[in-house]
PDB file of C-alpha atoms in Angstrom:
ATOM      1  CA  MET A   1    -105.413  47.474-189.877  1.00 48.00           C
ATOM      2  CA  SER A   2    -104.318  45.568-186.719  1.00 49.00           C
ATOM      3  CA  SER A   3    -101.595  46.918-184.481  1.00 51.00           C
ATOM      4  CA  SER A   4     -99.024  44.726-183.663  1.00 51.00           C
ATOM      5  CA  SER A   5     -98.218  46.017-180.147  1.00 52.00           C
ATOM      6  CA  SER A   6    -100.892  45.069-177.378  1.00 51.00           C
ATOM      7  CA  PRO A   7    -101.258  46.853-174.093  1.00 54.00           C
ATOM      8  CA  LEU A   8     -98.779  45.714-171.276  1.00 51.00           C
ATOM      9  CA  PRO A   9    -100.371  44.239-168.261  1.00 58.00           C
ATOM     10  CA  THR A  10     -99.957  46.368-165.119  1.00 55.00           C
ATOM     11  CA  GLU A  11     -97.258  44.521-163.617  1.00 53.00           C
ATOM     12  CA  ARG A  12     -95.255  44.685-166.452  1.00 59.00           C
ATOM     13  CA  SER A  13     -95.728  48.242-167.189  1.00 71.00           C
ATOM     14  CA  ILE A  14     -94.295  49.540-164.245  1.00 74.00           C
ATOM     15  CA  PRO A  15     -90.932  47.707-163.017  1.00 74.00           C
ATOM     16  CA  TYR A  16     -91.075  46.112-159.755  1.00 76.00           C
ATOM     17  CA  SER A  17     -94.423  47.248-158.908  1.00 79.00           C
ATOM     18  CA  SER A  18     -95.484  43.833-157.324  1.00 78.00           C
ATOM     19  CA  PHE A  19     -92.173  43.617-155.551  1.00 81.00           C
ATOM     20  CA  VAL A  20     -92.744  47.331-154.063  1.00 85.00           C
ATOM     21  CA  ALA A  21     -96.323  46.350-153.294  1.00 84.00           C
ATOM     22  CA  PHE A  22     -95.352  43.359-151.525  1.00 84.00           C
ATOM     23  CA  PHE A  23     -92.761  45.085-149.159  1.00 86.00           C
ATOM     24  CA  ALA A  24     -95.299  47.966-148.771  1.00 88.00           C
ATOM     25  CA  LEU A  25     -97.866  45.640-147.403  1.00 87.00           C
ATOM     26  CA  TYR A  26     -95.330  43.643-145.304  1.00 86.00           C
ATOM     27  CA  LEU A  27     -93.540  46.705-143.779  1.00 88.00           C
ATOM     28  CA  GLY A  28     -96.343  49.114-143.986  1.00 88.00           C
ATOM     29  CA  VAL A  29     -99.109  47.068-142.548  1.00 88.00           C
ATOM     30  CA  VAL A  30     -98.127  43.506-141.091  1.00 88.00           C
ATOM     31  CA  ARG A  31     -95.186  44.853-138.893  1.00 87.00           C
ATOM     32  CA  ASN A  32     -96.979  48.340-137.996  1.00 87.00           C
ATOM     33  CA  PRO A  33     -98.480  47.627-134.357  1.00 88.00           C
ATOM     34  CA  SER A  34    -100.892  50.622-134.901  1.00 92.00           C
ATOM     35  CA  PHE A  35    -103.056  48.577-136.999  1.00 89.00           C
ATOM     36  CA  PRO A  36    -105.411  45.962-135.546  1.00 88.00           C
ATOM     37  CA  HIS A  37    -104.409  42.245-135.107  1.00 85.00           C
ATOM     38  CA  TYR A  38    -107.319  41.564-137.286  1.00 84.00           C
ATOM     39  CA  VAL A  39    -105.996  43.760-140.215  1.00 86.00           C
ATOM     40  CA  ARG A  40    -102.519  42.736-139.718  1.00 88.00           C
ATOM     41  CA  PHE A  41    -103.293  38.724-139.917  1.00 87.00           C
ATOM     42  CA  ASN A  42    -105.438  39.174-142.922  1.00 86.00           C
ATOM     43  CA  ALA A  43    -102.607  41.024-144.485  1.00 87.00           C
ATOM     44  CA  MET A  44    -100.016  38.513-143.593  1.00 88.00           C
ATOM     45  CA  GLN A  45    -102.415  35.985-145.135  1.00 86.00           C
ATOM     46  CA  ALA A  46    -102.642  37.861-148.461  1.00 85.00           C
ATOM     47  CA  VAL A  47     -98.653  38.201-148.426  1.00 86.00           C
ATOM     48  CA  THR A  48     -98.238  34.354-147.663  1.00 86.00           C
ATOM     49  CA  LEU A  49    -100.656  33.468-150.474  1.00 85.00           C
ATOM     50  CA  ASP A  50     -98.578  35.875-152.847  1.00 83.00           C
ATOM     51  CA  VAL A  51     -95.487  33.887-152.157  1.00 82.00           C
ATOM     52  CA  LEU A  52     -97.270  30.626-152.463  1.00 82.00           C
ATOM     53  CA  LEU A  53     -98.447  31.488-156.137  1.00 82.00           C
ATOM     54  CA  VAL A  54     -94.957  32.244-157.007  1.00 82.00           C
ATOM     55  CA  ILE A  55     -93.896  28.399-156.654  1.00 82.00           C
ATOM     56  CA  PRO A  56     -95.889  27.337-159.600  1.00 82.00           C
ATOM     57  CA  LEU A  57     -94.498  29.725-161.907  1.00 82.00           C
ATOM     58  CA  LEU A  58     -90.920  28.715-161.093  1.00 84.00           C
ATOM     59  CA  LEU A  59     -91.969  25.118-161.586  1.00 80.00           C
ATOM     60  CA  GLN A  60     -93.254  26.040-164.948  1.00 81.00           C
ATOM     61  CA  ARG A  61     -90.055  27.921-165.695  1.00 82.00           C
ATOM     62  CA  ILE A  62     -87.921  25.003-164.612  1.00 82.00           C
ATOM     63  CA  PHE A  63     -89.683  22.272-166.499  1.00 78.00           C
ATOM     64  CA  SER A  64     -90.991  24.424-169.432  1.00 77.00           C
ATOM     65  CA  PRO A  65     -93.591  21.911-170.417  1.00 75.00           C
ATOM     66  CA  GLY A  66     -94.027  23.526-174.227  1.00 75.00           C
ATOM     67  CA  ARG A  67     -97.113  23.819-176.225  1.00 78.00           C
ATOM     68  CA  ALA A  68     -98.445  20.442-176.800  1.00 78.00           C
ATOM     69  CA  GLY A  69     -98.448  17.119-175.302  1.00 78.00           C
ATOM     70  CA  ILE A  70     -99.195  15.800-171.630  1.00 83.00           C
ATOM     71  CA  GLY A  71     -96.854  18.412-169.976  1.00 79.00           C
ATOM     72  CA  PHE A  72     -98.966  21.113-171.285  1.00 83.00           C
ATOM     73  CA  ARG A  73    -102.041  19.562-170.039  1.00 85.00           C
ATOM     74  CA  VAL A  74    -100.836  18.890-166.707  1.00 84.00           C
ATOM     75  CA  MET A  75     -99.873  22.849-166.923  1.00 84.00           C
ATOM     76  CA  ILE A  76    -103.197  23.768-168.038  1.00 85.00           C
ATOM     77  CA  TRP A  77    -105.139  21.748-165.144  1.00 88.00           C
ATOM     78  CA  SER A  78    -102.576  22.944-162.757  1.00 86.00           C
ATOM     79  CA  HIS A  79    -103.280  26.553-163.621  1.00 85.00           C
ATOM     80  CA  ASN A  80    -107.067  25.858-163.397  1.00 89.00           C
ATOM     81  CA  ALA A  81    -106.632  24.414-159.900  1.00 89.00           C
ATOM     82  CA  ILE A  82    -104.410  27.086-158.719  1.00 86.00           C
ATOM     83  CA  PHE A  83    -107.091  29.806-160.048  1.00 87.00           C
ATOM     84  CA  LEU A  84    -109.938  27.859-158.569  1.00 91.00           C
ATOM     85  CA  PHE A  85    -107.921  27.777-154.953  1.00 87.00           C
ATOM     86  CA  SER A  86    -107.264  31.429-155.238  1.00 86.00           C
ATOM     87  CA  LEU A  87    -110.873  32.072-155.842  1.00 89.00           C
ATOM     88  CA  ALA A  88    -112.044  30.036-153.020  1.00 90.00           C
ATOM     89  CA  CYS A  89    -109.633  31.530-150.520  1.00 86.00           C
ATOM     90  CA  PHE A  90    -110.629  35.118-151.631  1.00 87.00           C
ATOM     91  CA  LEU A  91    -114.083  34.330-151.336  1.00 92.00           C
ATOM     92  CA  TYR A  92    -113.600  32.376-147.941  1.00 90.00           C
ATOM     93  CA  GLY A  93    -111.979  35.351-146.561  1.00 86.00           C
ATOM     94  CA  VAL A  94    -114.522  38.078-147.788  1.00 88.00           C
ATOM     95  CA  VAL A  95    -117.281  35.801-146.342  1.00 93.00           C
ATOM     96  CA  SER A  96    -115.455  35.490-143.082  1.00 89.00           C
ATOM     97  CA  CYS A  97    -114.895  39.172-142.713  1.00 85.00           C
ATOM     98  CA  VAL A  98    -118.343  40.193-143.758  1.00 90.00           C
ATOM     99  CA  LEU A  99    -119.589  37.912-140.728  1.00 92.00           C
ATOM    100  CA  GLY A 100    -116.893  39.209-138.412  1.00 86.00           C
ATOM    101  CA  ARG A 101    -114.749  35.993-138.127  1.00 87.00           C
ATOM    102  CA  THR A 102    -111.253  35.642-138.843  1.00 83.00           C
ATOM    103  CA  PRO A 103    -110.385  33.598-141.697  1.00 86.00           C
ATOM    104  CA  TYR A 104    -108.103  30.702-140.986  1.00 85.00           C
ATOM    105  CA  LEU A 105    -107.168  29.353-144.401  1.00 83.00           C
ATOM    106  CA  PRO A 106    -105.241  25.890-144.484  1.00 79.00           C
ATOM    107  CA  PHE A 107    -101.235  26.072-144.009  1.00 80.00           C
ATOM    108  CA  VAL A 108    -101.464  29.799-144.821  1.00 83.00           C
ATOM    109  CA  ALA A 109    -103.209  30.795-141.317  1.00 82.00           C
ATOM    110  CA  ASP A 110    -100.319  28.898-139.389  1.00 82.00           C
ATOM    111  CA  ALA A 111     -97.554  30.784-141.551  1.00 82.00           C
ATOM    112  CA  ALA A 112     -99.196  34.015-140.757  1.00 82.00           C
ATOM    113  CA  SER A 113     -99.765  33.785-137.310  1.00 81.00           C
ATOM    114  CA  ARG A 114     -95.674  32.884-136.952  1.00 81.00           C
ATOM    115  CA  GLN A 115     -95.136  36.163-138.543  1.00 77.00           C
ATOM    116  CA  ILE A 116     -97.252  38.439-136.621  1.00 75.00           C
TER     117      ILE A 116
END
């Protein structure tokens, strides 16, 4: 027998958990001068990337491409591109931090610098 109920993803099982995590990181780390500038800058880049990742979801909900056709294919390609961009940002950030350098992501680093 297969069960019709599937486990809920973590972000949907606890209401507003991503919203709380966003503000906890922003107010608890980025705006806290007791943390080193390096940690605050990297946290702000993470917050900025999180905000940027919301934009494609909003566009998807506005245009709602359906389940077939060219709109669906464009949506799949864009999701793949967003995933690869996020993975590249993550790997670049990890490698830079391991090497002791500050990772400067295009567009994101400028926005992060203005907020700190």
